[in-house]
mmCIF file of C-alpha atoms in Angstrom:
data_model
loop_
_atom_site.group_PDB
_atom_site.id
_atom_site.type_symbol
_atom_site.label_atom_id
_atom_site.label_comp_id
_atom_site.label_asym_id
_atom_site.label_seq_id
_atom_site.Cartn_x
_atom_site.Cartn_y
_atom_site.Cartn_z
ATOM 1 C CA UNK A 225 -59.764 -32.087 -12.771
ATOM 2 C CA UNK A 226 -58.073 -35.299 -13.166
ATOM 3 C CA UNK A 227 -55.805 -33.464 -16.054
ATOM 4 C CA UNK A 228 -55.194 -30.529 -13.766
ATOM 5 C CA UNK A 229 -54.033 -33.010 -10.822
ATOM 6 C CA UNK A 230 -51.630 -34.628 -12.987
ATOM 7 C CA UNK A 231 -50.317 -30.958 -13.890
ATOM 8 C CA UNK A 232 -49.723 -30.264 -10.296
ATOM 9 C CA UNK A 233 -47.641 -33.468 -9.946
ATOM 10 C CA UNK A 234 -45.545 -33.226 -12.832
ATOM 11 C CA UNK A 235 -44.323 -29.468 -11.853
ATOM 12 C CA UNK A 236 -43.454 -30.628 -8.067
ATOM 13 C CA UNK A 237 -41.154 -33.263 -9.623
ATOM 14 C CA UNK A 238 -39.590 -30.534 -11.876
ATOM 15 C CA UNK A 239 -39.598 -28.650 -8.965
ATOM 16 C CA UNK A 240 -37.687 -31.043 -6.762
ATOM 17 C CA UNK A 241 -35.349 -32.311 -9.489
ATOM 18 C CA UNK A 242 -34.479 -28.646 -10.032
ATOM 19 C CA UNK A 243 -33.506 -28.123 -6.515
ATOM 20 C CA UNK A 244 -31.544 -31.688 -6.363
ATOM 21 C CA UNK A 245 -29.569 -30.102 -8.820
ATOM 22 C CA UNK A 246 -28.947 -27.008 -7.611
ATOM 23 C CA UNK A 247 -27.987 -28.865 -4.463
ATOM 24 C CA UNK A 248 -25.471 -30.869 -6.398
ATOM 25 C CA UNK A 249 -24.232 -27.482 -8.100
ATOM 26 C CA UNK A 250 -23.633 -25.829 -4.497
ATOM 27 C CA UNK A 251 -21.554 -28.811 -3.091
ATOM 28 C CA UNK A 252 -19.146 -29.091 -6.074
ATOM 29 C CA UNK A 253 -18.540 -24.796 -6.172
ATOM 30 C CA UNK A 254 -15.596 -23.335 -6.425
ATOM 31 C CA UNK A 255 -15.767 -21.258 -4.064
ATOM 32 C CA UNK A 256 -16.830 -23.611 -1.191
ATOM 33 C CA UNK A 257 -13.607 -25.546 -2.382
ATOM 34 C CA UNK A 258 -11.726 -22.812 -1.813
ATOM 35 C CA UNK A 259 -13.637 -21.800 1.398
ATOM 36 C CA UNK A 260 -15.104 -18.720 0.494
ATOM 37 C CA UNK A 261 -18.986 -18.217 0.535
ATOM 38 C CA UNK A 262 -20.820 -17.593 -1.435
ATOM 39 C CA UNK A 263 -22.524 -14.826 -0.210
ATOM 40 C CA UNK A 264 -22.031 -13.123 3.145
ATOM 41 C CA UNK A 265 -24.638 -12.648 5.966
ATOM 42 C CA UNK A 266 -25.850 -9.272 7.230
ATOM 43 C CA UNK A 267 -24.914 -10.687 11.050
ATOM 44 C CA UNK A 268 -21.365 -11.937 9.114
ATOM 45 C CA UNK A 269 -20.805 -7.966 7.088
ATOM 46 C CA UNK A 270 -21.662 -6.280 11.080
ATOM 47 C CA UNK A 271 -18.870 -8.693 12.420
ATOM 48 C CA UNK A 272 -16.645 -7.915 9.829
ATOM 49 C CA UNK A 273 -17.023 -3.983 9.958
ATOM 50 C CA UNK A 274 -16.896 -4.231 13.640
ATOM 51 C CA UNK A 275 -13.551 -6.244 13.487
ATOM 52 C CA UNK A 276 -11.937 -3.838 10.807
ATOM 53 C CA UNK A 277 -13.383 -0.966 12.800
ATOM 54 C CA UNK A 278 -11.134 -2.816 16.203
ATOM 55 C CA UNK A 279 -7.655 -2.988 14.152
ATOM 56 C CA UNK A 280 -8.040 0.553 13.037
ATOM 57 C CA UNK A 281 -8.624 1.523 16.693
ATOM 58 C CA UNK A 282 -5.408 -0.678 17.438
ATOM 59 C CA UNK A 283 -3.332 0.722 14.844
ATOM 60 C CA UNK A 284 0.129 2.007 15.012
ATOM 61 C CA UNK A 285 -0.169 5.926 16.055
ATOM 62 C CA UNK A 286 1.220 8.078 13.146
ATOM 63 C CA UNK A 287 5.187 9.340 13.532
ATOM 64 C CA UNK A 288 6.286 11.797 14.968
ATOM 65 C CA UNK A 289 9.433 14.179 15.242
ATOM 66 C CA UNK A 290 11.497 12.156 18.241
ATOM 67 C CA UNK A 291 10.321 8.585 16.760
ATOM 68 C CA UNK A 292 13.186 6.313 15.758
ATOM 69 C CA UNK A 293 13.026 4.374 11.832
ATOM 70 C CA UNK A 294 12.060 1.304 12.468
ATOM 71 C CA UNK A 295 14.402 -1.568 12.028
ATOM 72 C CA UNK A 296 12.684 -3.297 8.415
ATOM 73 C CA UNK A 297 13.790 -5.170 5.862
ATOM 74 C CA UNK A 298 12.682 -3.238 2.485
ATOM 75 C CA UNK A 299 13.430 -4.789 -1.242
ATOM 76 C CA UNK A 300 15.379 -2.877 -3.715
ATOM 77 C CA UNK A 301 16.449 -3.241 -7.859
ATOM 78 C CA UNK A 302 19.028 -1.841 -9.306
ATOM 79 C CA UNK A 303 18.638 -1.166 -12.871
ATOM 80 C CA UNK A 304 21.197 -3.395 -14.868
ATOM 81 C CA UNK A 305 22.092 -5.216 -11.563
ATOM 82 C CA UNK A 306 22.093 -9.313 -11.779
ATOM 83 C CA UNK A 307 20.266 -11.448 -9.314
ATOM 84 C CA UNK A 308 16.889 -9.474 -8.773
ATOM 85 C CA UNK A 309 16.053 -7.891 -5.874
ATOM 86 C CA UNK A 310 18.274 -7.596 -2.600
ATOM 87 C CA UNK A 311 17.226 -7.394 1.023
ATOM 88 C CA UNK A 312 17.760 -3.802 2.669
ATOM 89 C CA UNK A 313 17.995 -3.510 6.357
ATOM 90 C CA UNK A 314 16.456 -0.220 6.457
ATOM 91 C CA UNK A 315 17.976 0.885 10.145
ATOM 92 C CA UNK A 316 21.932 -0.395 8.870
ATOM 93 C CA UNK A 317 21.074 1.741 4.860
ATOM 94 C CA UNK A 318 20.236 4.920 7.104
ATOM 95 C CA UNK A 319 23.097 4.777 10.347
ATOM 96 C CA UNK A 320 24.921 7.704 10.720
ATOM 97 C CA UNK A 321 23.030 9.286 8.026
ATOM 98 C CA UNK A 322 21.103 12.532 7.734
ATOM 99 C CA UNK A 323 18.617 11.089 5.036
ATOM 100 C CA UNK A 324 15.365 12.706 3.830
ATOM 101 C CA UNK A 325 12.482 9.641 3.102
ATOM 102 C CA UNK A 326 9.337 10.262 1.014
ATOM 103 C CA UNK A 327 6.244 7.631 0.816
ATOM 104 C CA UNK A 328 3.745 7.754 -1.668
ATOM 105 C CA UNK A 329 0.474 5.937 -2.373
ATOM 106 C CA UNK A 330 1.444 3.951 -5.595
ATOM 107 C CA UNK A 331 4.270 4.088 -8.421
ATOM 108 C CA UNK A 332 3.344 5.665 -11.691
ATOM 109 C CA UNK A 333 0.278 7.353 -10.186
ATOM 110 C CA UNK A 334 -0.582 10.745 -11.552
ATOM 111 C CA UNK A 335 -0.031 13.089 -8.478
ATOM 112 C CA UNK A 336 3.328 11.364 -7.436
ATOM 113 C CA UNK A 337 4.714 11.261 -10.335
ATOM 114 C CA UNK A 338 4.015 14.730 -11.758
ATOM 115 C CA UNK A 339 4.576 16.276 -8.270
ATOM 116 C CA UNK A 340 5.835 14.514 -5.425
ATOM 117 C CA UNK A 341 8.731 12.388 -7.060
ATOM 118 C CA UNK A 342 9.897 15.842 -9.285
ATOM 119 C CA UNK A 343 10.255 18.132 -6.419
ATOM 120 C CA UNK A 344 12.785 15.976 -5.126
ATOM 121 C CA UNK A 345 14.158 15.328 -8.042
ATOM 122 C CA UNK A 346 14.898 18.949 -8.741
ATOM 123 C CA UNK A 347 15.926 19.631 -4.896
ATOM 124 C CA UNK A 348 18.732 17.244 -4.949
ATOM 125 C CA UNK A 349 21.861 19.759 -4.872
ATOM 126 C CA UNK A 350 19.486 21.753 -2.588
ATOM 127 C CA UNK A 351 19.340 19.318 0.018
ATOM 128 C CA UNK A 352 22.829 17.751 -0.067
ATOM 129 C CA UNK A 353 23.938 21.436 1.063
ATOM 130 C CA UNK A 354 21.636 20.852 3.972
ATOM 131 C CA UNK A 355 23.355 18.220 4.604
ATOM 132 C CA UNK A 356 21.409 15.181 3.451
ATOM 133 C CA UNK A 357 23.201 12.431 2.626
ATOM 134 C CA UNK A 358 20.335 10.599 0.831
ATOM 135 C CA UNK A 359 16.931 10.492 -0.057
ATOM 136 C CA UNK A 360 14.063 7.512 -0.267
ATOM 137 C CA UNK A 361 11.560 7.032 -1.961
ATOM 138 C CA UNK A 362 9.200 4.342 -0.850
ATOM 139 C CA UNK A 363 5.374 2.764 -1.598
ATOM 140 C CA UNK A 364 3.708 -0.409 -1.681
ATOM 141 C CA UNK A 365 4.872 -1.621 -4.750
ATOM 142 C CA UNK A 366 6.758 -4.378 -5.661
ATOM 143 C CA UNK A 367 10.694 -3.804 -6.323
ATOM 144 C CA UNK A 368 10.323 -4.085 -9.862
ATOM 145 C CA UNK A 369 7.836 -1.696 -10.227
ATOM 146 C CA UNK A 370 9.792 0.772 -8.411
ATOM 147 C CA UNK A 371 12.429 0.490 -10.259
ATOM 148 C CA UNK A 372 11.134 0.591 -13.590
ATOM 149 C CA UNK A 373 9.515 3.778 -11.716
ATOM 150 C CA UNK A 374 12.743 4.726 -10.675
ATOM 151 C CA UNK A 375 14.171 4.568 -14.199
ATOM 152 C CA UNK A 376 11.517 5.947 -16.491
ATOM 153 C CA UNK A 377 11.358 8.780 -14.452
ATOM 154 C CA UNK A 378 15.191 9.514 -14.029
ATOM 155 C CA UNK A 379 14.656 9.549 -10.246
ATOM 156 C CA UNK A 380 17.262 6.827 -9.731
ATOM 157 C CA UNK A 381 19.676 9.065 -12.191
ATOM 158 C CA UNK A 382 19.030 11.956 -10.011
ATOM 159 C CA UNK A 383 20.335 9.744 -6.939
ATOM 160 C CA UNK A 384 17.460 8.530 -5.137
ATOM 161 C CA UNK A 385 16.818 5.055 -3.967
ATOM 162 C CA UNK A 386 13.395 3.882 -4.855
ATOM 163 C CA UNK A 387 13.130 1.091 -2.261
ATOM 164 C CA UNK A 388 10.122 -1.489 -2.216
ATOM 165 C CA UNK A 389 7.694 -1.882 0.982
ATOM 166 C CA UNK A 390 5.733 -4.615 -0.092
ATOM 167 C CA UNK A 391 5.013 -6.379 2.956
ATOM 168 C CA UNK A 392 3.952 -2.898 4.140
ATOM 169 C CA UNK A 393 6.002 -3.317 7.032
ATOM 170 C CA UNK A 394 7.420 0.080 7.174
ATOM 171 C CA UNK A 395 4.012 1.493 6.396
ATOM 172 C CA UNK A 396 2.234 -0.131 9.633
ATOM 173 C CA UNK A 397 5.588 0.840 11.798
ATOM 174 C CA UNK A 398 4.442 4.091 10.366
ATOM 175 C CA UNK A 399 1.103 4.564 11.462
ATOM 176 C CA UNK A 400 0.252 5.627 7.324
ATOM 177 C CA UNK A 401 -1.692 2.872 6.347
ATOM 178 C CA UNK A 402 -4.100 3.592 4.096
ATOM 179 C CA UNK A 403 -6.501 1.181 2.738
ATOM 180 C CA UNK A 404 -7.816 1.053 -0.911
ATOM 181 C CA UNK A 405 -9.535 -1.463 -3.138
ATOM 182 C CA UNK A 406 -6.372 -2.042 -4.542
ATOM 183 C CA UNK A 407 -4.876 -3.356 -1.341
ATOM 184 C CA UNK A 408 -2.599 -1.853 1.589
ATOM 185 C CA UNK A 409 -0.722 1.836 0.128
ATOM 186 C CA UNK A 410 1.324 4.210 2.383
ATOM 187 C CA UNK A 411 -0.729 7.822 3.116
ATOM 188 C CA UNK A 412 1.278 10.533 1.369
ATOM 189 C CA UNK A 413 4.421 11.488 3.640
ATOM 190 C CA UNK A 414 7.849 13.173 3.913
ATOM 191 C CA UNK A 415 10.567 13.546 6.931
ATOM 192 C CA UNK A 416 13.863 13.977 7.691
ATOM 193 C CA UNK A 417 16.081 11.482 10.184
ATOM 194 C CA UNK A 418 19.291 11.999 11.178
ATOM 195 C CA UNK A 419 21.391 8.725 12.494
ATOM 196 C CA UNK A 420 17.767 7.056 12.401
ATOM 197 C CA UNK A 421 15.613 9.553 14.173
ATOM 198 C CA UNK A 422 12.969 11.289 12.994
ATOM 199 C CA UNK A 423 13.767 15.240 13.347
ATOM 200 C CA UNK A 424 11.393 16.682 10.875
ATOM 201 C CA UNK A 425 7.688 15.483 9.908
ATOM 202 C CA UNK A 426 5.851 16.439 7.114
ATOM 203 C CA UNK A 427 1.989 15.003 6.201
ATOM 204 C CA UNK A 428 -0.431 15.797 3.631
ATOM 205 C CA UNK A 429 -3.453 16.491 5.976
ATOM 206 C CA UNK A 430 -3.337 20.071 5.188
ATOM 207 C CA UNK A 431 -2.303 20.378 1.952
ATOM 208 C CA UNK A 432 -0.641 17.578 -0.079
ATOM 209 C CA UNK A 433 2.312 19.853 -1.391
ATOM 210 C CA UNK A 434 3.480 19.952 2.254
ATOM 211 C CA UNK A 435 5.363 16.519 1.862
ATOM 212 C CA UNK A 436 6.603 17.838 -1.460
ATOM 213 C CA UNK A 437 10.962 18.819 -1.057
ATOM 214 C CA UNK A 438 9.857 22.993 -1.169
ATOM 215 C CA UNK A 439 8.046 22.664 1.797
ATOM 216 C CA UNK A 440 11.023 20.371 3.449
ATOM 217 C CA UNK A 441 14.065 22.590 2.205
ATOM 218 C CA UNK A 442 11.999 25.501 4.150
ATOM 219 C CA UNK A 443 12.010 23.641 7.431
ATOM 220 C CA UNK A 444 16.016 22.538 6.824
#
């Protein structure tokens, strides 16, 4: 008895010393120095949903034929220029302009670049006898990834701008936010403004080759 007493004693020691250490551990973590938990409370994951679920409810309604471009500052690289990128007052690039803009969801991505970016490629001549005057390209990415996107495709050869919306600013102004677990990309889109307002609207809702430039030429 005596034997198994002792036995008792020496594993609530081990016990306690285990837990004084793991209490050490949890003060000195990383990721309380860098204030985030380390694990997340059912009450804490409702309040969470419930305050993502509020600022989708608040968003930005999507645009619409009649909406002005909004006045943002976008980031662009030019291949071969010095300096790195350059500020682009969106509002001033596209003033007295009839310019065709398409967003996509990311640079280099399969769908964009076999489908979206081409058409408009291709429909260049086709829509500068409509009248455009220029056509954008934007998306989420930084401003040197759209321009090496720019350039390995020949999309910047063909004579579109491939200009950077990293802050996403443009994209919220937009109402096409669309949230991955990569981050903040734009919802597939493509429209037509003339001196900055919006007089043609296309979305991929329907069918995603309605943004594509067939689809836009036909409503031109």
């Amino acid at each position: 008895k005596s034997l198994k007493f002792h036995s008792i004693i020496d594993t609530m020691k081990l016990l306690l010393t285990l837990f004084s250490c793991l209490s050490v551990a949890t003060a000195f973590s990383p990721m309380l120095c860098t204030g985030v938990a380390p694990f997340t409370s059912s009450t804490t994951a409702k309040t969470t949903a419930l305050g993502l679920s509020a600022a989708t409810d608040a968003a930005t309604d999507e645009v619409k034929v009649g909406d002005a471009i909004p006045n943002v500052e976008m980031k662009e690289l030019v291949t071969g220029a010095e300096g790195g990128p350059t500020s682009i007052q969106l509002s001033e690039l596209i003033a007295g302009k009839k310019v065709a803009i398409f967003g996509v969801p990311g640079a280099f991505t399969p769908g964009c670049s076999k489908s979206h970016l081409p058409s408009f490629m291709d429909a260049q001549e086709e829509l500068k006898a409509k009248g455009v005057d220029l056509t954008i390209c934007v998306a989420t990415n930084d401003p040197f990834v759209m321009e090496a996107w720019g350039r390995t495709s020949g999309g910047s050869d063909a004579g579109i701008r491939f200009l950077s919306d990293a802050a996403g600013d443009l994209t919220k102004e937009l109402g096409l936010v669309m949230d991955t677990p990569v981050g903040m990309r734009t919802k597939r889109f493509s429209l037509i403004a003339e001196d900055g307002v919006v007089t043609h609207y296309f979305n991929a809702e329907e069918e995603v080759s309605n943004t594509w430039a067939p689809s836009v030429l036909e409503a031109l």
